[in-house]
Short mmCIF file of C-alpha atoms in Angstrom, two decimals:
data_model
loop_
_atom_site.label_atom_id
_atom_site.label_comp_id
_atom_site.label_asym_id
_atom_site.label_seq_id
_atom_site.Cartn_x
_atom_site.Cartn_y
_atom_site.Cartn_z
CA UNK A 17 36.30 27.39 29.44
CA UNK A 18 32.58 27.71 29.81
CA UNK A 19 30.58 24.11 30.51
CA UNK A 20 29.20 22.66 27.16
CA UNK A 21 26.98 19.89 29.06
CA UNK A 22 29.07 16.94 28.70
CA UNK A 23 31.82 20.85 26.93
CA UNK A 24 32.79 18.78 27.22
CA UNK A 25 32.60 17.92 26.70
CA UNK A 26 33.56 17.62 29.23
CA UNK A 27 35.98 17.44 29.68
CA UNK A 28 34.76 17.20 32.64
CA UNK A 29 31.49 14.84 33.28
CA UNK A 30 29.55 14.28 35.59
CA UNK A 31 28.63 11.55 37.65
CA UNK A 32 25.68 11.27 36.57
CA UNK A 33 23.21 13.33 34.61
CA UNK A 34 20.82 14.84 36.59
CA UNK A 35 17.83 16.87 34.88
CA UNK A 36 14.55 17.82 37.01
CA UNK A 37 11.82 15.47 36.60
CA UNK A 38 9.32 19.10 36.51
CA UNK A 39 9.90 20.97 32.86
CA UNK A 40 12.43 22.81 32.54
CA UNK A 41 12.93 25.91 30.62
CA UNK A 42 12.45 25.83 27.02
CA UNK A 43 14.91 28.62 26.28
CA UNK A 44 17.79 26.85 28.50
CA UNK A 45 17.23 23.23 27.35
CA UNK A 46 19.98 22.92 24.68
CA UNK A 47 22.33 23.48 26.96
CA UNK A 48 24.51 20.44 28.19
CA UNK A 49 25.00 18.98 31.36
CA UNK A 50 28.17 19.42 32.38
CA UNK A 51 30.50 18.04 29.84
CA UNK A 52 32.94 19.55 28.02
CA UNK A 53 33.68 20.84 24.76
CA UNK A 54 35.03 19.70 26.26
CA UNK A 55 30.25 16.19 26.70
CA UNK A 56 28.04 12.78 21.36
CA UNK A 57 26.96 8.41 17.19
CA UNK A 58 25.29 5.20 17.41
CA UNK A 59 24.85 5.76 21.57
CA UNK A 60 24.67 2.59 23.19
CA UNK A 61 26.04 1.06 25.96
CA UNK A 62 29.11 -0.26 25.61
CA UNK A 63 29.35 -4.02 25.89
CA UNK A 64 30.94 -5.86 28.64
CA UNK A 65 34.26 -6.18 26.69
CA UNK A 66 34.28 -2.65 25.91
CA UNK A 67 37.93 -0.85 26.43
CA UNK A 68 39.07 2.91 26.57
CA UNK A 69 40.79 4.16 23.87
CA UNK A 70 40.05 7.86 25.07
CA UNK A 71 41.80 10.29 27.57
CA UNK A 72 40.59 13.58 28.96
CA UNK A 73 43.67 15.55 30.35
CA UNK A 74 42.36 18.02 33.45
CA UNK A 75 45.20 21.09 33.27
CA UNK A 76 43.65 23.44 35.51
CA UNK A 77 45.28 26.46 35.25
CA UNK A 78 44.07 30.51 34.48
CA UNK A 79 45.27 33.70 34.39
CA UNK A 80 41.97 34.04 36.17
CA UNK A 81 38.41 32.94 36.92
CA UNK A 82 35.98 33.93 34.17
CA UNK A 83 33.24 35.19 36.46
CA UNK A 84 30.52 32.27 34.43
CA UNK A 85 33.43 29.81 35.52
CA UNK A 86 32.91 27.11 38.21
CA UNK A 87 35.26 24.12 36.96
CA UNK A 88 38.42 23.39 38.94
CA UNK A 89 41.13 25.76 38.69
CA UNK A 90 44.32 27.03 39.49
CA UNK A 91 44.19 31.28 39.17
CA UNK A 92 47.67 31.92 38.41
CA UNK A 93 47.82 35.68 38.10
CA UNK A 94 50.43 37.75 36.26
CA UNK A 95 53.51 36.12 38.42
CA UNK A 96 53.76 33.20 36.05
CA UNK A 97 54.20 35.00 32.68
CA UNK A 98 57.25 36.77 34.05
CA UNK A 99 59.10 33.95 34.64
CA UNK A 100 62.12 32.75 31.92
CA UNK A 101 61.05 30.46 28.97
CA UNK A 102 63.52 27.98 30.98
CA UNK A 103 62.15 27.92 34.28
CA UNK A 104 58.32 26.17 34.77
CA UNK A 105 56.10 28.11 37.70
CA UNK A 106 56.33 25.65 40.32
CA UNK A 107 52.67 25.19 40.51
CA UNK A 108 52.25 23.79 37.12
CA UNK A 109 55.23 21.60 37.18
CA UNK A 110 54.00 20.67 40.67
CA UNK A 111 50.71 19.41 39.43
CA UNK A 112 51.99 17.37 36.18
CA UNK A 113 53.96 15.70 38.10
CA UNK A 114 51.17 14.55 40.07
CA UNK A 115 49.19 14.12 37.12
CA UNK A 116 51.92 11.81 35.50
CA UNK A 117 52.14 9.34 38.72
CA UNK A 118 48.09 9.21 38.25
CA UNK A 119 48.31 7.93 35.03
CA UNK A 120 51.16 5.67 35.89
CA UNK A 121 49.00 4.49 39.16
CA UNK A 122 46.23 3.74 36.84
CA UNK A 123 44.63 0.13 36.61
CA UNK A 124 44.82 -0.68 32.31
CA UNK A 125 42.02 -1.86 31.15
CA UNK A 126 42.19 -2.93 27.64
CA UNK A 127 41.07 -5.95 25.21
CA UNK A 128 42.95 -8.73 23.89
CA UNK A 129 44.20 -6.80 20.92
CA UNK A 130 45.67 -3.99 23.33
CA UNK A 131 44.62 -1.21 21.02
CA UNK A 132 46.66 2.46 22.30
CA UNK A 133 44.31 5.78 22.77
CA UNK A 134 42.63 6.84 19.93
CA UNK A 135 41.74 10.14 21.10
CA UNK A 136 43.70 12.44 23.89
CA UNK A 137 42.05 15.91 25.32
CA UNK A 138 43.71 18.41 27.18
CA UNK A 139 40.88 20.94 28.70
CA UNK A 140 41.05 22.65 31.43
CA UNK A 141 41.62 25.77 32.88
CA UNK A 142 43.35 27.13 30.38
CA UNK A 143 46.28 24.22 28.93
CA UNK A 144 47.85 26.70 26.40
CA UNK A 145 49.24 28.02 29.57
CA UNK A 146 51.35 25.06 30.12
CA UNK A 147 54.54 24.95 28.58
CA UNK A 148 55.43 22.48 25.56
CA UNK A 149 57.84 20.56 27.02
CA UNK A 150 55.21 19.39 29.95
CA UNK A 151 52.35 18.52 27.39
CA UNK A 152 54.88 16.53 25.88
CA UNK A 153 55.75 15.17 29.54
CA UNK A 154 52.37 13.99 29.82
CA UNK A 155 52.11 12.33 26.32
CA UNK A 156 55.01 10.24 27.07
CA UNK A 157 53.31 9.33 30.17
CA UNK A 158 50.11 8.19 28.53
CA UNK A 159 51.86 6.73 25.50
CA UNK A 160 54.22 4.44 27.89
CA UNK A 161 51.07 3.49 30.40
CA UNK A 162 48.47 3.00 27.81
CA UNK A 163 50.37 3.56 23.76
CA UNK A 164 48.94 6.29 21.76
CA UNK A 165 48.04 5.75 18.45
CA UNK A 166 49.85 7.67 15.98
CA UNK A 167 47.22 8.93 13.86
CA UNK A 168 45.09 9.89 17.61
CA UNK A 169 43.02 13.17 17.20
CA UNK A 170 44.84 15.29 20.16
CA UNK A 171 43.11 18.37 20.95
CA UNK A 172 44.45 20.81 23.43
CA UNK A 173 42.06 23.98 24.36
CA UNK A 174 43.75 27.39 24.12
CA UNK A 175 42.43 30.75 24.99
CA UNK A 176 43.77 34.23 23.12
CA UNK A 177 46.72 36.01 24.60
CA UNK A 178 48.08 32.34 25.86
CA UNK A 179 50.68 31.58 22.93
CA UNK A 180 52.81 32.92 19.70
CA UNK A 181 53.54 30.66 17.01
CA UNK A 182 56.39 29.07 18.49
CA UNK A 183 54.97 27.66 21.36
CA UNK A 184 51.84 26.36 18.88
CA UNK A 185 54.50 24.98 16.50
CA UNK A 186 56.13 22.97 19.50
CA UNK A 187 52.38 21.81 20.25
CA UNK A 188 51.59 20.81 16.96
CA UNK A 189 55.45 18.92 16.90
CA UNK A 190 54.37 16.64 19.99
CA UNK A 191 51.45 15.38 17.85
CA UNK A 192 48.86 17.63 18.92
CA UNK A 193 46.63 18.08 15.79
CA UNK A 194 43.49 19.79 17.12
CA UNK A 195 42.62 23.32 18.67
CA UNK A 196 39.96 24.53 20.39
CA UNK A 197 39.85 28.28 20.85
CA UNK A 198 38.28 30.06 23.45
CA UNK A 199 36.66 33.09 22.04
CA UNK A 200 33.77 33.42 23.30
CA UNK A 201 32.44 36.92 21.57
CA UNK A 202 33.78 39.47 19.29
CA UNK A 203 32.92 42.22 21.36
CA UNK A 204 35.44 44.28 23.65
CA UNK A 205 32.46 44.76 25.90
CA UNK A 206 31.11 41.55 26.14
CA UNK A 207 34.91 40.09 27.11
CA UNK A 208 35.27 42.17 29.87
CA UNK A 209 32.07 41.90 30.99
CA UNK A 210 32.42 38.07 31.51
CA UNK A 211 35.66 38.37 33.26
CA UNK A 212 37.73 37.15 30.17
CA UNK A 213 41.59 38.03 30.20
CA UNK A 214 42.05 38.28 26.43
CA UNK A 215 41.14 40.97 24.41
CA UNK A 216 39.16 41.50 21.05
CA UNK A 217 42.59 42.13 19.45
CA UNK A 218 44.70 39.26 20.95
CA UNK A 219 41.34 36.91 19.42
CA UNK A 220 42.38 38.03 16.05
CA UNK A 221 45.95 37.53 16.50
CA UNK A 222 45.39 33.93 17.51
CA UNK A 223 43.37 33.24 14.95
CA UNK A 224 45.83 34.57 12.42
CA UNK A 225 48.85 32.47 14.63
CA UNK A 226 46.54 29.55 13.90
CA UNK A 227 46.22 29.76 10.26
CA UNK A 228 50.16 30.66 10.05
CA UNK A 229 50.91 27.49 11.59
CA UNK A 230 49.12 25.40 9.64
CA UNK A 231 46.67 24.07 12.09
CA UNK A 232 43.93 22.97 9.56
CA UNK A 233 41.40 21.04 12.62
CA UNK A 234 40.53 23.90 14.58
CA UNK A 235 37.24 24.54 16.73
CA UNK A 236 35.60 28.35 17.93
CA UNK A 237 33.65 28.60 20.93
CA UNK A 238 31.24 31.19 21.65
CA UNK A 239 29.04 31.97 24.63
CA UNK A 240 25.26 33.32 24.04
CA UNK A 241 22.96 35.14 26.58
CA UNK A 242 26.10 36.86 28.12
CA UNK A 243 24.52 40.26 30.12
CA UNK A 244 23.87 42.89 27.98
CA UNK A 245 24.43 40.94 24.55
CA UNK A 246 21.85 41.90 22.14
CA UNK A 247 20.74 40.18 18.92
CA UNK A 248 22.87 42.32 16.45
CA UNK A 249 25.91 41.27 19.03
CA UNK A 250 25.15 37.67 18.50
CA UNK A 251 24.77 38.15 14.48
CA UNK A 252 28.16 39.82 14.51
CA UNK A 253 29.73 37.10 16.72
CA UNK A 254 28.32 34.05 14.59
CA UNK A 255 29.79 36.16 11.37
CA UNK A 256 33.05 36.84 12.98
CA UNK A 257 33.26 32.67 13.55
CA UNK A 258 32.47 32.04 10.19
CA UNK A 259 34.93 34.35 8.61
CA UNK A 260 37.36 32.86 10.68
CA UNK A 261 36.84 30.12 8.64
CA UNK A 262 37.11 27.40 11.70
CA UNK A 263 36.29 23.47 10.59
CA UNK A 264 34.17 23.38 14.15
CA UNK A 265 32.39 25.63 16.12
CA UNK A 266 31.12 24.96 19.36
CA UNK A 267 28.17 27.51 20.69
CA UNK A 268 26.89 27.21 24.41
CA UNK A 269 23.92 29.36 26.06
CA UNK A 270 25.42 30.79 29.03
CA UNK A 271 24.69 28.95 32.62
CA UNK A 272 24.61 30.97 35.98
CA UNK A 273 25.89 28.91 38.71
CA UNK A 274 25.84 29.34 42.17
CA UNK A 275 29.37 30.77 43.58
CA UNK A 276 30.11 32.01 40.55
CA UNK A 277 30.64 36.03 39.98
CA UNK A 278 27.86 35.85 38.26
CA UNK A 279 25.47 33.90 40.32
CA UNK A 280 25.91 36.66 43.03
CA UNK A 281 25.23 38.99 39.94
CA UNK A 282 22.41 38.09 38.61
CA UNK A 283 19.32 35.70 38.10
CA UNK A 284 18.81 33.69 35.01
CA UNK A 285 16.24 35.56 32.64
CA UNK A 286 16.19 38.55 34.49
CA UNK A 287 18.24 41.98 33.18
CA UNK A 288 20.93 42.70 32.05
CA UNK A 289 20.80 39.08 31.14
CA UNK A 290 18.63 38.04 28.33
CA UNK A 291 15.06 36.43 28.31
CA UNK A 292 14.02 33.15 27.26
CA UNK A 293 12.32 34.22 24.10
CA UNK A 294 16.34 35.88 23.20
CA UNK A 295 17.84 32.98 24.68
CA UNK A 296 15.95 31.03 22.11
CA UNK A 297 16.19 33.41 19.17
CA UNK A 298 19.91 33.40 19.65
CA UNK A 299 20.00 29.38 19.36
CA UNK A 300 17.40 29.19 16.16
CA UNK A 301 19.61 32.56 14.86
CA UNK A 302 23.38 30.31 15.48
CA UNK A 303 21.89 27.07 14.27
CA UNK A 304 20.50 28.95 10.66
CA UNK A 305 23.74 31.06 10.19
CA UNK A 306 26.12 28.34 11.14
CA UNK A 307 23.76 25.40 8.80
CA UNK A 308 23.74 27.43 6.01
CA UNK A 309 26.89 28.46 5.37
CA UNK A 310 27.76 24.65 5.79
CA UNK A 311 28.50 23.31 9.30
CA UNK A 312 26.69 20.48 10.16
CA UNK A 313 24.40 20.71 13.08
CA UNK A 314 25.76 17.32 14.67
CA UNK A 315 25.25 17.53 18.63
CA UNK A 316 23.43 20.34 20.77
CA UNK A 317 26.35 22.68 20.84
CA UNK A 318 28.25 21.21 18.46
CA UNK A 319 28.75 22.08 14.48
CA UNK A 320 31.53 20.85 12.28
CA UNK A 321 32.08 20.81 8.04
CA UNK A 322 32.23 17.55 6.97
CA UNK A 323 34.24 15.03 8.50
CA UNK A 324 35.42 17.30 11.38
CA UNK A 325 33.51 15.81 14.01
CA UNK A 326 35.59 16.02 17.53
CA UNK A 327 36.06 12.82 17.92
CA UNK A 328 36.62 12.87 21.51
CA UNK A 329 33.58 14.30 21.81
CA UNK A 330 31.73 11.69 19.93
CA UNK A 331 33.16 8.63 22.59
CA UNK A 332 30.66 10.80 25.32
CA UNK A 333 27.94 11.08 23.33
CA UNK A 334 28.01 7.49 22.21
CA UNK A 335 28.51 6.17 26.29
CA UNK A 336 31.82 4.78 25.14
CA UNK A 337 34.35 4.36 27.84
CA UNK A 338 36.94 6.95 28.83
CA UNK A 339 39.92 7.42 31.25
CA UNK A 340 40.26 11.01 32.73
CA UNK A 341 42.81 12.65 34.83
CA UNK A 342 43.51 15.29 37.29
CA UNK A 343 41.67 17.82 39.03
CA UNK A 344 37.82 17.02 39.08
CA UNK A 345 37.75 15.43 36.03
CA UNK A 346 35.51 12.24 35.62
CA UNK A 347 36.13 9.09 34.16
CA UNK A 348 33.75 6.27 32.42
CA UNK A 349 34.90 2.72 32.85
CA UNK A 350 33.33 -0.71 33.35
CA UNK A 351 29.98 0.99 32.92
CA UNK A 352 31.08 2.98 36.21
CA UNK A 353 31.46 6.83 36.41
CA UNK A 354 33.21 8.05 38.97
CA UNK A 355 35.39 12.21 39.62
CA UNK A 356 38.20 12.78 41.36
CA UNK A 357 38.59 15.32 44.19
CA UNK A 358 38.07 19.41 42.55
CA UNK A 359 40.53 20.90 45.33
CA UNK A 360 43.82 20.23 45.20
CA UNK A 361 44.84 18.90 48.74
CA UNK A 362 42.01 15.94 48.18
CA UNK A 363 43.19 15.15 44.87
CA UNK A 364 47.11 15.09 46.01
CA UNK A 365 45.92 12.45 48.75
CA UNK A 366 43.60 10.53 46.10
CA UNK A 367 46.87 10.12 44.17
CA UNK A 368 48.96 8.57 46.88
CA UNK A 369 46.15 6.73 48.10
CA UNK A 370 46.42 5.13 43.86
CA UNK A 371 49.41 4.75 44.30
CA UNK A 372 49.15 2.88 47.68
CA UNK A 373 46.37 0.23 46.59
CA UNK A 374 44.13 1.86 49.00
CA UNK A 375 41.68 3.35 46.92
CA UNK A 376 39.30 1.32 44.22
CA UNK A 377 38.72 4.07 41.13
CA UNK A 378 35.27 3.39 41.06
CA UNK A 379 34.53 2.96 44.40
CA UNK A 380 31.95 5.72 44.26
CA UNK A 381 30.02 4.57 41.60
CA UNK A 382 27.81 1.37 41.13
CA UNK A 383 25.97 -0.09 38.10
CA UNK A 384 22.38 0.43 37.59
CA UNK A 385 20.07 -0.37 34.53
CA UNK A 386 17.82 2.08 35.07
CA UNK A 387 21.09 4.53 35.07
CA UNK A 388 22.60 3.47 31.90
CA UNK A 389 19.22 3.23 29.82
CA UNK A 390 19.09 7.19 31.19
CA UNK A 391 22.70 7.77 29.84
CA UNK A 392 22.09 6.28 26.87
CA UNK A 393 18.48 8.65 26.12
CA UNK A 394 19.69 11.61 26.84
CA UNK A 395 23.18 11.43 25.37
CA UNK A 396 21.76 10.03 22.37
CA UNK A 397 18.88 12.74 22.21
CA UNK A 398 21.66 15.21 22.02
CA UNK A 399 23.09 14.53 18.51
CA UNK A 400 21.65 14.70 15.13
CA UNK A 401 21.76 10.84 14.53
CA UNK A 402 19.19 10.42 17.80
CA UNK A 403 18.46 7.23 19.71
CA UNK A 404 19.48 4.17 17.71
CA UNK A 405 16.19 1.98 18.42
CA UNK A 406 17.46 -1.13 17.01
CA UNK A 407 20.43 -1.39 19.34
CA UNK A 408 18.56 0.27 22.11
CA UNK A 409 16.12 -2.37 21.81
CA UNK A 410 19.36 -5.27 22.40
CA UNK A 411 20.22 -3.69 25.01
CA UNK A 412 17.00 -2.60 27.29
CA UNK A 413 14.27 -4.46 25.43
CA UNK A 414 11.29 -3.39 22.88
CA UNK A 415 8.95 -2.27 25.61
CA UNK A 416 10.63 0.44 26.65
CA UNK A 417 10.87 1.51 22.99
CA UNK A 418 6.86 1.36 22.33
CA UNK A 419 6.50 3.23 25.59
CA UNK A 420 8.95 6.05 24.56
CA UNK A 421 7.23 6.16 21.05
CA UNK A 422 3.62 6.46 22.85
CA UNK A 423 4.75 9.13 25.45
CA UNK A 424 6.21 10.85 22.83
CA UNK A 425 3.46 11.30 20.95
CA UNK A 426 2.61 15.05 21.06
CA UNK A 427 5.90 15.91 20.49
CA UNK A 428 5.89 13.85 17.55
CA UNK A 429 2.47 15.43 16.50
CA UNK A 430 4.11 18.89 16.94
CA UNK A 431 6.69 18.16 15.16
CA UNK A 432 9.69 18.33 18.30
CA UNK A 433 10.31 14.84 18.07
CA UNK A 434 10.77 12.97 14.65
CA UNK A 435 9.77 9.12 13.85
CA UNK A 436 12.65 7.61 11.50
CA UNK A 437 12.93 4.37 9.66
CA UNK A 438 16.15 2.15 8.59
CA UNK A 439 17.40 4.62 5.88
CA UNK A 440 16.84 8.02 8.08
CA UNK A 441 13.58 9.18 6.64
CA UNK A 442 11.04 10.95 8.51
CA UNK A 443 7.94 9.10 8.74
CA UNK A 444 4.98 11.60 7.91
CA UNK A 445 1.93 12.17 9.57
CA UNK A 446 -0.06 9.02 8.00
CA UNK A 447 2.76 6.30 8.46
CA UNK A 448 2.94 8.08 12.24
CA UNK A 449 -0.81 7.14 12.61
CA UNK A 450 -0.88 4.17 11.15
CA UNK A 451 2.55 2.78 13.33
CA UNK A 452 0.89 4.07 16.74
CA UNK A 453 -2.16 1.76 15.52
CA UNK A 454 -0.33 -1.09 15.35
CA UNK A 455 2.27 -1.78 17.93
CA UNK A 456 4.09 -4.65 15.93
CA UNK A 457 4.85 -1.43 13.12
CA UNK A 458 6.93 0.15 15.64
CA UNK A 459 9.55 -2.57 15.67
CA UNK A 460 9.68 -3.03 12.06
CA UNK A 461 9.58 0.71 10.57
CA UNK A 462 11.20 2.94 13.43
CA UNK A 463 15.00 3.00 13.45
CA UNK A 464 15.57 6.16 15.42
CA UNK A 465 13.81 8.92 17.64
CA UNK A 466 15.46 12.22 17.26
CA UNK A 467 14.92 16.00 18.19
CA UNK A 468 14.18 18.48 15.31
CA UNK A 469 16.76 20.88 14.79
CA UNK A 470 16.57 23.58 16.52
CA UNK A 471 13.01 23.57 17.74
CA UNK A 472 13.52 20.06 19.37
CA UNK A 473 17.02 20.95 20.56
CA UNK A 474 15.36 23.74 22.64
CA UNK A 475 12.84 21.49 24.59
CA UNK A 476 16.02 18.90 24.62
CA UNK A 477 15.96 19.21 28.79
CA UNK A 478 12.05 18.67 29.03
CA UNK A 479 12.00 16.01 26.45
CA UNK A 480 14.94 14.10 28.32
CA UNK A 481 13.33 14.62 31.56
CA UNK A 482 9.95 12.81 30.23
CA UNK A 483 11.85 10.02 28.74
CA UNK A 484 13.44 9.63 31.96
CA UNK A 485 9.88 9.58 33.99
CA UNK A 486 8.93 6.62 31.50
CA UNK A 487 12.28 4.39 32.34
CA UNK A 488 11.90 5.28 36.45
CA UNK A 489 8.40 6.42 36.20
#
């Protein structure tokens, strides 16, 4: 699955977000870093007592490597799909097996009121490759080591070509109650030309397997700025989601990274690939289509009808806490974040060291104020709600808040970065004025800073990156 910036999503996360203290460019700057679908909302950092009540679910495995894909995987090729319905490939039993003693090696950390998971992701790879009866494997797991709640949002992603009904009715049996489907475009072309495995016509036979089944909380992802795609290409694609009729779409700008097929391919704006100016016409064209025919714009990549939000998703973009397991995937605990190994070999021995007592989870990671004030900015500049000033202001202090408000101020004059008060109403251009004036006005009328949608949401990287030069100038 392509990297949503936190697609997160992650999901996979990083350790840390890292963005360029120069400008970055204004075409790529929605994009987010490195979490998934799998990476958003009242973003603050979560007090001491804070506990998990989230779990990303790392199932690595592929038919094959999308060539845009550099997450941890297993390729499996065409050997797996001819085995017997009865018999698991011995790679994928292998590795939830190993998954399961990493959750049962894992150090609980939960309040007084023990309160189970609220929210359970499987990404990967490709997890509609793994058979039922291992998902459920892996549930039990998690539901005996930490309890699952029984009305938890479970979302599992699944590409086209990867299940029937059946093995989507045994999903939805375990509890699973959320899909994310990886689409990606509705163009023959455009799939093969990104490596895909699925075809145009096995996308419309999942979606029709979807609605069959009665799986009513289901996300679309598509990919823009794919090499050759052209606006009328895009148009169609964002139609073809919509007609689909999906309660969530999730649309990421493609990234080029190095190793990758297409990092040896090509260079970012340069042909076949699109230019910035498309790159941004393609965001302003997805974030018009998808507002107007009623998904609400609610994170960067992320658009839902109402009430749909992924509420996975939101725990990352509100710095909640998070356990993750299995193959590269990244965890947030104890204010500490902290991956495990992305090859296979390194992860087996990170397991057994678990298991052993000789490895502390977060040994890699240390807490910083300067580092969580950063998390908390640019994961809460990358949702419609914005940066929650009042609590931001608890936690870091009311200086930091003036000197984000003055720094900000051309992008506030040009309309990138909106001024709201207590009941989420844009100041205009006098009150804006008249609150720089007077510093004391900043505490008492300014509730949040947010982005404008989607002009903000395109200078999100450059915006983040100045906010960041005022908290570690």
């Amino acid at each position: 699955m392509l990297k949503s910036s936190l697609a997160p999503i992650l999901s996979i996360i990083p350790m840390k977000p890292k963005y360029p203290v120069a400008c970055l460019s204004l075409c790529k700057a929605f994009r987010p870093s490195a979490v998934r679908d799998n990476v958003s909302v009242n973003a603050v950092e979560p007090p001491p007592q804070s506990y998990p009540t989230s779990a990303y679910i790392h199932l690595p495995f592929c038919r094959k490597r999308c060539h845009y894909c550099d997450f941890p995987i297993v390729a499996l090729g065409s050997s797996s799909a001819n085995l017997p319905d009865d018999i698991d490939d011995p790679r994928i039993l292998n590795y939830v097996q190993l998954l399961c003693r990493e959750i049962e090696a894992t150090k609980v950390l939960k309040s007084d009121n023990n309160s189970p998971l609220e929210t359970v992701f499987f990404g990967g790879g490709t997890p509609s490759l793994v058979p039922p009866r291992l998902v459920s494997k892996i549930l039990e797991t998690l539901n005996s080591k930490f309890g699952v709640n029984s009305n938890a949002e479970i979302s599992i992603e699944m590409d086209p070509g990867t299940f029937d009904a059946q093995k989507l009715s045994d999903l939805l049996s375990l509890g699973v109650n959320r899909v994310s489907l990886g689409v990606q475009a509705f163009q023959e072309e455009l799939l093969k030309a990104c490596g895909r495995a699925h075809s145009l016509k096995e996308v419309y036979e999942a979606i029709e397997i979807i609605g069959s089944c009665g799986a009513s909380n289901w996300s679309l992802d598509l990919i823009s700025s794919l090499p050759h795609q052209t606006s009328e290409m895009w148009k169609e694609s964002l139609e073809c989601a919509i007609k689909a009729e999906p309660t969530h779409v999730s649309v990421y700008d493609l990234q080029v990274e190095k190793g990758t097929k297409f990092g040896l391919l090509y260079k970012p704006g340069e042909f076949p690939l699109p230019d910035d100016t498309l790159s941004a016409e393609f965001y302003k064209m997805a974030s018009k289509t998808l507002c107007n025919t009623g998904y609400n714009h609610y994170e960067i990549s992320s658009y839902c009808k109402k009430g749909y939000e992924c509420q996975h998703n939101l725990t990352y973009w509100k710095n909640g806490y998070y356990y993750a397991f299995g193959l590269g995937s990244a965890s947030h605990l104890d204010g500490v974040r902290f991956s495990r190994p992305r090859k296979m070999k390194e992860y087996t021995s990170y397991v057994q060291n678990l298991e052993d007592g000789a490895l502390i989870q977060h040994e890699n990671g240390q807490k910083d104020a300067k580092d969580l004030e950063m998390d908390v900015v640019m994961l809460s500049l990358r949702t419609s709600k914005g940066l929650d000033l009042t609590s931001f202001r608890e936690c870091f202090g009311s200086c930091l808040v003036l000197s984000l408000c003055k720094t900000f101020r051309p992008y506030i004059e040009s309309g990138h970065v909106l001024l709201l008060d207590g009941k989420r109403r844009v100041l205009v251009a006098e009150e804006f004025w008249s609150v720089l004036s007077n510093e004391s006005k900043i505490e008492e009328e300014v509730a949040f800073i947010r982005l404008s949608d989607p002009d903000g949401f395109l200078l999100s990287n450059e915006l983040i990156s100045i906010a960041f030069g005022v908290i570690s100038p």
